[in-house]
PDB file of C-alpha atoms in Angstrom:
ATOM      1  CA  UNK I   1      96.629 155.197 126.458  1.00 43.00           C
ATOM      2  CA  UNK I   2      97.819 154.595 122.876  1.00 54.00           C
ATOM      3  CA  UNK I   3      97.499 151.138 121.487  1.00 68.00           C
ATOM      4  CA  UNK I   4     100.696 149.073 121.024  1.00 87.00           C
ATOM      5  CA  UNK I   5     100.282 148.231 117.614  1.00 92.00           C
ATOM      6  CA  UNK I   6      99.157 150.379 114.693  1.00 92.00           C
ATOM      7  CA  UNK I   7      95.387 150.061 113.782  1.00 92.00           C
ATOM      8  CA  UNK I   8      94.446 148.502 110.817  1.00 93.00           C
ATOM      9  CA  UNK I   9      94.733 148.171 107.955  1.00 95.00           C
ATOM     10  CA  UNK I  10      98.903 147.852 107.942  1.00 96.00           C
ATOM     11  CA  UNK I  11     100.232 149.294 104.932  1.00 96.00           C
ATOM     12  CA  UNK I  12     103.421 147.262 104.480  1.00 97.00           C
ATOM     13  CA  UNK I  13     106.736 147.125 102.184  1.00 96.00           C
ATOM     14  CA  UNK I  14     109.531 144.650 101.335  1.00 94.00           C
ATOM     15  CA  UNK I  15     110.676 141.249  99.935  1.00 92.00           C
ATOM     16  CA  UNK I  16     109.128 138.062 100.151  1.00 93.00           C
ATOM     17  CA  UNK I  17     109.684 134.219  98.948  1.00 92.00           C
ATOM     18  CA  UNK I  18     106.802 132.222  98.937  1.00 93.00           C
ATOM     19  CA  UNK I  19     107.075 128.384  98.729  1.00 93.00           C
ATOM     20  CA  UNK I  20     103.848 125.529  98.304  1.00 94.00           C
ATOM     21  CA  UNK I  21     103.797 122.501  99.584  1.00 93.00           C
ATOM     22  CA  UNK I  22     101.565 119.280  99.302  1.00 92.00           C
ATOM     23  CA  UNK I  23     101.413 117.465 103.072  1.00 90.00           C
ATOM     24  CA  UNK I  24      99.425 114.664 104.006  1.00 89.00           C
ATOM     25  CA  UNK I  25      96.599 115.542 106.521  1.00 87.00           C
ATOM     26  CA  UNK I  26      97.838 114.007 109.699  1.00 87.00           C
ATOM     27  CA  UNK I  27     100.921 115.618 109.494  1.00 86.00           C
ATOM     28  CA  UNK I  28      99.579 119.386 109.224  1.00 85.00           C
ATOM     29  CA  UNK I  29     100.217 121.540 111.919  1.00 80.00           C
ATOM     30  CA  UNK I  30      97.570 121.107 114.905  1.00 81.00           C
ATOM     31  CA  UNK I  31      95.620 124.303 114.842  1.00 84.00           C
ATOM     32  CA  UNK I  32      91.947 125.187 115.184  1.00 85.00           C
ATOM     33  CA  UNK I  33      90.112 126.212 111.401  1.00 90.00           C
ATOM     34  CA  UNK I  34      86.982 128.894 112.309  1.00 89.00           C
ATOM     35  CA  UNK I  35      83.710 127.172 111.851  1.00 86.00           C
ATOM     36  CA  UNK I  36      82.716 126.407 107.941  1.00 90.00           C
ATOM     37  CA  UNK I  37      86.070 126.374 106.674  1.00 94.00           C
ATOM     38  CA  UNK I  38      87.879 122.937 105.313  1.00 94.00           C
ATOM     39  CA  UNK I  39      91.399 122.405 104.385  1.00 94.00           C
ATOM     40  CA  UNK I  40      91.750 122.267 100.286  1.00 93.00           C
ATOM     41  CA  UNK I  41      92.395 118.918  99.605  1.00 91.00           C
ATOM     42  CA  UNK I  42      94.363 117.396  96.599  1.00 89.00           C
ATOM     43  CA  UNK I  43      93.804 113.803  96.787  1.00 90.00           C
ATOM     44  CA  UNK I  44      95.192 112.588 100.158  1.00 89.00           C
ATOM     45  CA  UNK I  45      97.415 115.823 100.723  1.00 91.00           C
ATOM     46  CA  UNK I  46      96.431 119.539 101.396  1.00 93.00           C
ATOM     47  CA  UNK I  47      98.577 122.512 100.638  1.00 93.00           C
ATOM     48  CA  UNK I  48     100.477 124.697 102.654  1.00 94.00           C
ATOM     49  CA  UNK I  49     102.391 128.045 101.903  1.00 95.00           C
ATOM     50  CA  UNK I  50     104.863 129.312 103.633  1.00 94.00           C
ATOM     51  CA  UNK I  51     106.313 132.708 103.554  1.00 95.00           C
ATOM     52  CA  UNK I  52     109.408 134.094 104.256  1.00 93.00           C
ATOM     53  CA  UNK I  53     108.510 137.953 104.772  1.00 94.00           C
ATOM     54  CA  UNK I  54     111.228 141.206 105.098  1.00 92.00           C
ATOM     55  CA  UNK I  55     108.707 143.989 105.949  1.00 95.00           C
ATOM     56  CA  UNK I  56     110.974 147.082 105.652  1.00 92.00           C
ATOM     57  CA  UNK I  57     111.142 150.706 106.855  1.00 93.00           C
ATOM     58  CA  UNK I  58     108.382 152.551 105.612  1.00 90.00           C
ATOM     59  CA  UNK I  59     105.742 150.104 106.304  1.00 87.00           C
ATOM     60  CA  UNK I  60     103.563 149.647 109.269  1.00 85.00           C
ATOM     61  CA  UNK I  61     105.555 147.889 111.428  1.00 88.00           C
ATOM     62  CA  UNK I  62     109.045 146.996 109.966  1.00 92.00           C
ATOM     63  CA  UNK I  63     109.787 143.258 111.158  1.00 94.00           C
ATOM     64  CA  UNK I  64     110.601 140.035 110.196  1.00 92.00           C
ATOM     65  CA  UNK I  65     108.264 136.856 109.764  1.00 94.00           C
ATOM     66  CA  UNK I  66     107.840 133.382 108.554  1.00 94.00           C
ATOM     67  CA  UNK I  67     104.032 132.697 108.176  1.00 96.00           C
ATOM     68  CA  UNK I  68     102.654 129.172 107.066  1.00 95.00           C
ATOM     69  CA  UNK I  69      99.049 129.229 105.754  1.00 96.00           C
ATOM     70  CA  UNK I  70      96.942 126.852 104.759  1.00 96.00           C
ATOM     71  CA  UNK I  71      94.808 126.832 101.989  1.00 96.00           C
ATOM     72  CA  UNK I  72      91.247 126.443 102.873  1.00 96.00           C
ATOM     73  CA  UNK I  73      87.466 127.066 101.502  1.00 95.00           C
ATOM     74  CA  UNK I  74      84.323 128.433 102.812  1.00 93.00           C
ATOM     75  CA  UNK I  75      81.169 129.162 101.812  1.00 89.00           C
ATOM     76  CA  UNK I  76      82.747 132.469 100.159  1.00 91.00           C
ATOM     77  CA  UNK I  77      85.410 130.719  98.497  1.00 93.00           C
ATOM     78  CA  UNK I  78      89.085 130.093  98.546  1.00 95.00           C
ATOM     79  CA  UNK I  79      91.260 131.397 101.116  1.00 96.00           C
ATOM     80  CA  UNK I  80      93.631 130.797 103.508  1.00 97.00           C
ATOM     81  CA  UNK I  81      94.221 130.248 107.200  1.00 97.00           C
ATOM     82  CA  UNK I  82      97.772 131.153 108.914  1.00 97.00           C
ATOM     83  CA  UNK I  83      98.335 128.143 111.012  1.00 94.00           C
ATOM     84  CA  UNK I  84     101.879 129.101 112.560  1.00 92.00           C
ATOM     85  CA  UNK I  85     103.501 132.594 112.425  1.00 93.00           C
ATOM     86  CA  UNK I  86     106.771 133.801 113.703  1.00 91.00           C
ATOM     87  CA  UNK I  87     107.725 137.501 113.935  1.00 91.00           C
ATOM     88  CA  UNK I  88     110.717 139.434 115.733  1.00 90.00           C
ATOM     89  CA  UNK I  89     108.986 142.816 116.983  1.00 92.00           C
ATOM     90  CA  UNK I  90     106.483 142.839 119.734  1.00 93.00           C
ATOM     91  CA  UNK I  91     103.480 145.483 118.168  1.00 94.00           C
ATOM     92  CA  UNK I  92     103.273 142.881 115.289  1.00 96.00           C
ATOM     93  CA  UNK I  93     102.882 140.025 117.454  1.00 95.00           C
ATOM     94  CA  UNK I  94     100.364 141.509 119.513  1.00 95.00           C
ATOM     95  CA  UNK I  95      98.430 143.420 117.099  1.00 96.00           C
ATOM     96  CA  UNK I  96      97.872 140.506 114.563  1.00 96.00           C
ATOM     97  CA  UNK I  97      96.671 138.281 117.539  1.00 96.00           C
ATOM     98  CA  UNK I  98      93.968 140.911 118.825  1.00 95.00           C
ATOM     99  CA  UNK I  99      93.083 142.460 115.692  1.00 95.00           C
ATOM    100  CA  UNK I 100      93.247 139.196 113.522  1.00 96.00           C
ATOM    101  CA  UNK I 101      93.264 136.568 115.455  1.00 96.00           C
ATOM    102  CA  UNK I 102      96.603 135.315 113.756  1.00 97.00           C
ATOM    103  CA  UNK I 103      98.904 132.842 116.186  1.00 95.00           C
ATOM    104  CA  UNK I 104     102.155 134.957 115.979  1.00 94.00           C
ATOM    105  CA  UNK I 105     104.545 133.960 118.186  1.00 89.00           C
ATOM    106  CA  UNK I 106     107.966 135.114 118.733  1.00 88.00           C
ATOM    107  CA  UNK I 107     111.224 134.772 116.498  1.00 85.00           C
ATOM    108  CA  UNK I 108     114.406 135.096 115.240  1.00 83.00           C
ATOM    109  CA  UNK I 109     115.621 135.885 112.122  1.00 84.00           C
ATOM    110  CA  UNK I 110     118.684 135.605 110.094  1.00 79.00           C
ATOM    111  CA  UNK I 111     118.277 136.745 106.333  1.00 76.00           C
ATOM    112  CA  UNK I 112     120.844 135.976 104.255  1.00 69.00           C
ATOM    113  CA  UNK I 113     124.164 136.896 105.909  1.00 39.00           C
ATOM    114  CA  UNK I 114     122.794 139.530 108.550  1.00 31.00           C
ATOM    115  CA  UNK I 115     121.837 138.592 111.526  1.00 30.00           C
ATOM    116  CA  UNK I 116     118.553 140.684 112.641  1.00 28.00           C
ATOM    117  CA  UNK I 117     117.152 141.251 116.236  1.00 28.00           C
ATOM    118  CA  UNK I 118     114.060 141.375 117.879  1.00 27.00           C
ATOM    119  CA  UNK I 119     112.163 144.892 118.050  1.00 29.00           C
ATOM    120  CA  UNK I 120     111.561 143.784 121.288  1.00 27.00           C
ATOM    121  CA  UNK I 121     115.378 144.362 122.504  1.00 28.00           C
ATOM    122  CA  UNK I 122     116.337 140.988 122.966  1.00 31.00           C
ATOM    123  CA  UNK I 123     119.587 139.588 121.349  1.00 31.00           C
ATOM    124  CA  UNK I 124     119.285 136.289 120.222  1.00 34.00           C
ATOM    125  CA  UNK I 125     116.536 133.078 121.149  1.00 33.00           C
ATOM    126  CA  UNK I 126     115.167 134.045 124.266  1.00 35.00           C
ATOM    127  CA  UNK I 127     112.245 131.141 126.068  1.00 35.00           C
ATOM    128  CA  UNK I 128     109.523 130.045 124.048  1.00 42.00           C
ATOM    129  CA  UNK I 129     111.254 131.813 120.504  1.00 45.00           C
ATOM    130  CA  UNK I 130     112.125 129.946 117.091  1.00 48.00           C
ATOM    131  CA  UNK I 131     115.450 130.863 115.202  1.00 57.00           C
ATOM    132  CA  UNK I 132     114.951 130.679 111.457  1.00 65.00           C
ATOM    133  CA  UNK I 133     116.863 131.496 108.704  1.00 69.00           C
ATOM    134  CA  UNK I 134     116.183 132.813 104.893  1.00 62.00           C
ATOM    135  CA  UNK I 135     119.247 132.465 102.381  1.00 52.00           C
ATOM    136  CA  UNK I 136     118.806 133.815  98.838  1.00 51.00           C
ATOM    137  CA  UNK I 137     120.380 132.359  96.350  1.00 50.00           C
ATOM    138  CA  UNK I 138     121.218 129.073  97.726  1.00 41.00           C
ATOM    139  CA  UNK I 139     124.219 130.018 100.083  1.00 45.00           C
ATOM    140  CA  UNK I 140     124.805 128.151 102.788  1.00 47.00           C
ATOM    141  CA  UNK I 141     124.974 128.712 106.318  1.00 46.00           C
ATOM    142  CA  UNK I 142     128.344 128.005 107.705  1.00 44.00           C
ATOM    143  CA  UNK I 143     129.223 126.211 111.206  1.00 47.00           C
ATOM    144  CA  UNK I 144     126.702 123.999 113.344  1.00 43.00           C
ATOM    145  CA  UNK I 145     124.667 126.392 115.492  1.00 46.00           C
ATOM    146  CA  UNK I 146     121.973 125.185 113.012  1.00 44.00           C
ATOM    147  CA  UNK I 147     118.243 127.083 113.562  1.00 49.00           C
ATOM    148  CA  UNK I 148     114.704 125.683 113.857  1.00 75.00           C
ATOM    149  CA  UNK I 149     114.078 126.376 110.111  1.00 84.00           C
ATOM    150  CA  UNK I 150     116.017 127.319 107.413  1.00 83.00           C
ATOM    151  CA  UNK I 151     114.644 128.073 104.024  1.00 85.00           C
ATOM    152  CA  UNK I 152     117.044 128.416 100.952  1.00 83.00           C
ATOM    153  CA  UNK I 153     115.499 130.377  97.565  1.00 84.00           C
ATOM    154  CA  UNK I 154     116.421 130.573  94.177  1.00 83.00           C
ATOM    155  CA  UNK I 155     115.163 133.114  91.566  1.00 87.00           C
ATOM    156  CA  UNK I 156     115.116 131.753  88.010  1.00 88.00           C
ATOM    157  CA  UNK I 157     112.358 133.490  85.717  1.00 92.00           C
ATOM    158  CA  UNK I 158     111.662 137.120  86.436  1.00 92.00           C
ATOM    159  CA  UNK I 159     108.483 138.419  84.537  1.00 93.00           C
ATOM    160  CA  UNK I 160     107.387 141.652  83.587  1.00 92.00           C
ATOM    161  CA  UNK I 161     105.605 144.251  85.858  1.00 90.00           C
ATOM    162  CA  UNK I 162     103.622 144.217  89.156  1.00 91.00           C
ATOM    163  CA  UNK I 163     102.160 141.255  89.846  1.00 88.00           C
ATOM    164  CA  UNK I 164      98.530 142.481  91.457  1.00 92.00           C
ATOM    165  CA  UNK I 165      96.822 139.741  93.613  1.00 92.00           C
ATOM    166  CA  UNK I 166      93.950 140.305  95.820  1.00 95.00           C
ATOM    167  CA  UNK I 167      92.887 137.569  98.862  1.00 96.00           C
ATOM    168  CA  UNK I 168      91.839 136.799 102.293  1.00 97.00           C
ATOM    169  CA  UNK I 169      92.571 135.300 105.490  1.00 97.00           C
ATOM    170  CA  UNK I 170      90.108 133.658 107.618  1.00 96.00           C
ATOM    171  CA  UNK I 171      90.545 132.856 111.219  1.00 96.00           C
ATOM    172  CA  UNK I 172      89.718 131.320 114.137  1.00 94.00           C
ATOM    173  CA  UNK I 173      89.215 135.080 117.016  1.00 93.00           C
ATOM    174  CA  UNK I 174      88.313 134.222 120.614  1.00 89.00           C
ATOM    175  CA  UNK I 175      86.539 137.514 120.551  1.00 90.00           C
ATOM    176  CA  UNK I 176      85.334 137.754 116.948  1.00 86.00           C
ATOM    177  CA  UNK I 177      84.364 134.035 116.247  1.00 88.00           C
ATOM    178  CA  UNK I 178      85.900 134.188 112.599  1.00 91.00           C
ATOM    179  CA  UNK I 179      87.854 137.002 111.235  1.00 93.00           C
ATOM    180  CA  UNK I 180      87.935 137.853 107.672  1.00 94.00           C
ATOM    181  CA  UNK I 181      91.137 139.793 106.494  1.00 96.00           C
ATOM    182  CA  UNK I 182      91.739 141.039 103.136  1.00 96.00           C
ATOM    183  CA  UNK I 183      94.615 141.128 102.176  1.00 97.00           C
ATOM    184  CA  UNK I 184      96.030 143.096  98.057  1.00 97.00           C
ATOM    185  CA  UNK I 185      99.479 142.529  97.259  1.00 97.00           C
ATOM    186  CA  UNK I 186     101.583 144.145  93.988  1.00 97.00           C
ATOM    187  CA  UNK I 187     105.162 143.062  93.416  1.00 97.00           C
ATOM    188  CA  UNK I 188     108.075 142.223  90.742  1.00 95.00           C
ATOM    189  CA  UNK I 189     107.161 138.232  90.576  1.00 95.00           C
ATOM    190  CA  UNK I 190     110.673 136.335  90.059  1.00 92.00           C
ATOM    191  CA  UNK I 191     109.481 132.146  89.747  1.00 93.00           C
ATOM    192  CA  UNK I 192     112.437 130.035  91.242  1.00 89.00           C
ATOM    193  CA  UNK I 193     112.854 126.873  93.241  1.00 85.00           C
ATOM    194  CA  UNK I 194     112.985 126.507  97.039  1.00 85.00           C
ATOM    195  CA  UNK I 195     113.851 124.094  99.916  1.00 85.00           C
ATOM    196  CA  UNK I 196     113.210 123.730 103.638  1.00 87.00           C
ATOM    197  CA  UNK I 197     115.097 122.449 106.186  1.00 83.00           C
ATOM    198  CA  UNK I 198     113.908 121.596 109.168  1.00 84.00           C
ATOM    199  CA  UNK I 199     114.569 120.549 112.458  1.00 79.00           C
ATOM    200  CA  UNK I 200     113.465 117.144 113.939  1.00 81.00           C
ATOM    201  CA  UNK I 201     110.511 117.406 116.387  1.00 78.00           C
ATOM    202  CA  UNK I 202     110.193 120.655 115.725  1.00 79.00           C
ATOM    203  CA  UNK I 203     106.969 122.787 114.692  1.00 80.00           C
ATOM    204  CA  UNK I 204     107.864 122.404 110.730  1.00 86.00           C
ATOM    205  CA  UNK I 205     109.231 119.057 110.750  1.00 85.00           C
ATOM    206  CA  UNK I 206     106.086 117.917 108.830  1.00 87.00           C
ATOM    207  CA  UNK I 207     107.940 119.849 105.588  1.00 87.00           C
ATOM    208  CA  UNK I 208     111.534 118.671 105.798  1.00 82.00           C
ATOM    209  CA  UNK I 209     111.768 116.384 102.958  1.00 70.00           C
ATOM    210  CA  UNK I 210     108.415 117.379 101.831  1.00 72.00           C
ATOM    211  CA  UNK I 211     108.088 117.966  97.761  1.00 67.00           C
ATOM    212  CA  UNK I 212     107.687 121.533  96.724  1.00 75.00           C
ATOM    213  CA  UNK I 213     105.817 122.443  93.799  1.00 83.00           C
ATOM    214  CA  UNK I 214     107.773 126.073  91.822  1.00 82.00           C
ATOM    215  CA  UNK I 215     108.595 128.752  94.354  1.00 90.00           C
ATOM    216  CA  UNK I 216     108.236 132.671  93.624  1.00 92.00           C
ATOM    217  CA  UNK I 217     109.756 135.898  95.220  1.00 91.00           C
ATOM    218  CA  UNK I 218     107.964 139.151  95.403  1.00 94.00           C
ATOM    219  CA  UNK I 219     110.485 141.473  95.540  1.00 92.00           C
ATOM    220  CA  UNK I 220     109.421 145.462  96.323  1.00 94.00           C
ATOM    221  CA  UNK I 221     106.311 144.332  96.935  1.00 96.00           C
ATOM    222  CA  UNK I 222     103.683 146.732  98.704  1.00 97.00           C
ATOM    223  CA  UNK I 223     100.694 144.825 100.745  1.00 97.00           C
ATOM    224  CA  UNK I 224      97.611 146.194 102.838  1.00 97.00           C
ATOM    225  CA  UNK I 225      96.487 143.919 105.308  1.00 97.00           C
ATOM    226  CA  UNK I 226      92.356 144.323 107.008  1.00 95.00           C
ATOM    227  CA  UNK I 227      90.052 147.501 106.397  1.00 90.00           C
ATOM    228  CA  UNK I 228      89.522 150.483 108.201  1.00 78.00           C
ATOM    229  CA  UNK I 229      86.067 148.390 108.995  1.00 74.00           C
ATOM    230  CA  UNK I 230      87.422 145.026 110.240  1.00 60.00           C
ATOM    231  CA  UNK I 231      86.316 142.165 108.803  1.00 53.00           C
ATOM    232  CA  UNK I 232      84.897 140.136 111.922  1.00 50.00           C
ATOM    233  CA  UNK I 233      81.518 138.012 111.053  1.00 51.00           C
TER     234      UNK I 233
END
């Protein structure tokens, strides 16, 4: 029987906006760091990133995701370690929990003024989903069927060529112990300003009225996520 997700490594495609955030300790979300890896700390505060993903046709899957990551260190160096993760298609869910060990759960999206599905078939929140939204540019949403999340971007500075950035995950894999995934990135950097809003009691509350140091988008950007090895130890 085939596997329901593409092996690694995923070559994906698409637009991203990628905001940081300084949040005190006891309000970061509750999730397990593998063994030997501490939170970055600034002061009293560690950082978070979130990021507001459009992985698009061509890629391996196409879906839709908000990922928050914290930034973390281990005996290699910095990294990161994706605390919460929502995605609309099914084969990304499932293959970034088994091959990664990343806590994807299920979402839904609405990017700018197009409302997008789940790849799963399933029109609108179903149990145990998050609705978020992305708007570019600072628009709006109108009427009060307000989501979970919504994010709001502005570009300001574009700057020349393809940004190239090379990092890593590390995470907490019942099988694996800790997984290491590499992850190299190239895209059109465009520096702007962002803002979160979020609801009350709910999984991002800790950022809603948070501070935000400058925002970026990646736009066209092409990523590979793991190795053809894996990247267990």
């Amino acid at each position: 029987m085939a596997e329901p997700f593409p092996p690694e490594p995923w070559q994906l495609r698409g637009d991203m906006f990628v905001g940081l955030w300084l949040v005190p300790r006891q309000e970061l979300p509750d999730r397990p760091l593998p063994a030997g890896v501490r939170p970055v700390r600034l002061g009293r505060r560690c950082a978070l990133v979130t990021f507001w993903v459009d992985y698009r046709p061509g890629g391996t899957p196409a879906y839709r995701e908000l990922l928050v990551a914290l930034a973390v260190r281990d005996g290699r160096g910095p990294a990161a370690c994706a605390v919460e993760v929502w995605v609309d298609d099914e084969r990304s869910l499932v293959g970034g929990r088994t091959l990664w060990g990343i806590p994807k759960q299920h979402g839904d999206f609405v990017f700018g003024d197009t409302t997008l599905t789940s790849r799963a078939g399933r029109r609108g929140p179903g149990p145990g989903t998050m609705r978020a939204r992305m708007f570019v540019g600072q628009r709006e949403p109108v009427g009060d069927a307000g989501p979970s999340v919504m994010g709001l971007h502005q570009d300001l500075l574009p700057l020349p060529g393809r940004l190239p950035v090379r990092s890593r995950l590390v995470q907490p894999h019942p099988v694996h112990g800790v997984c290491e995934v590499p992850l190299t990135l190239s895209g059109r950097l465009r520096l702007g300003r962002a803002r979160l809003v979020a609801e009350p009691g709910g999984p991002l509350d800790c950022l809603h009225g948070q501070r935000t140091l400058p925002a970026a988008s990646v736009r066209a950007f092409r990523v590979t996520v793991g190795s053809a090895e894996g990247r267990s130890r």
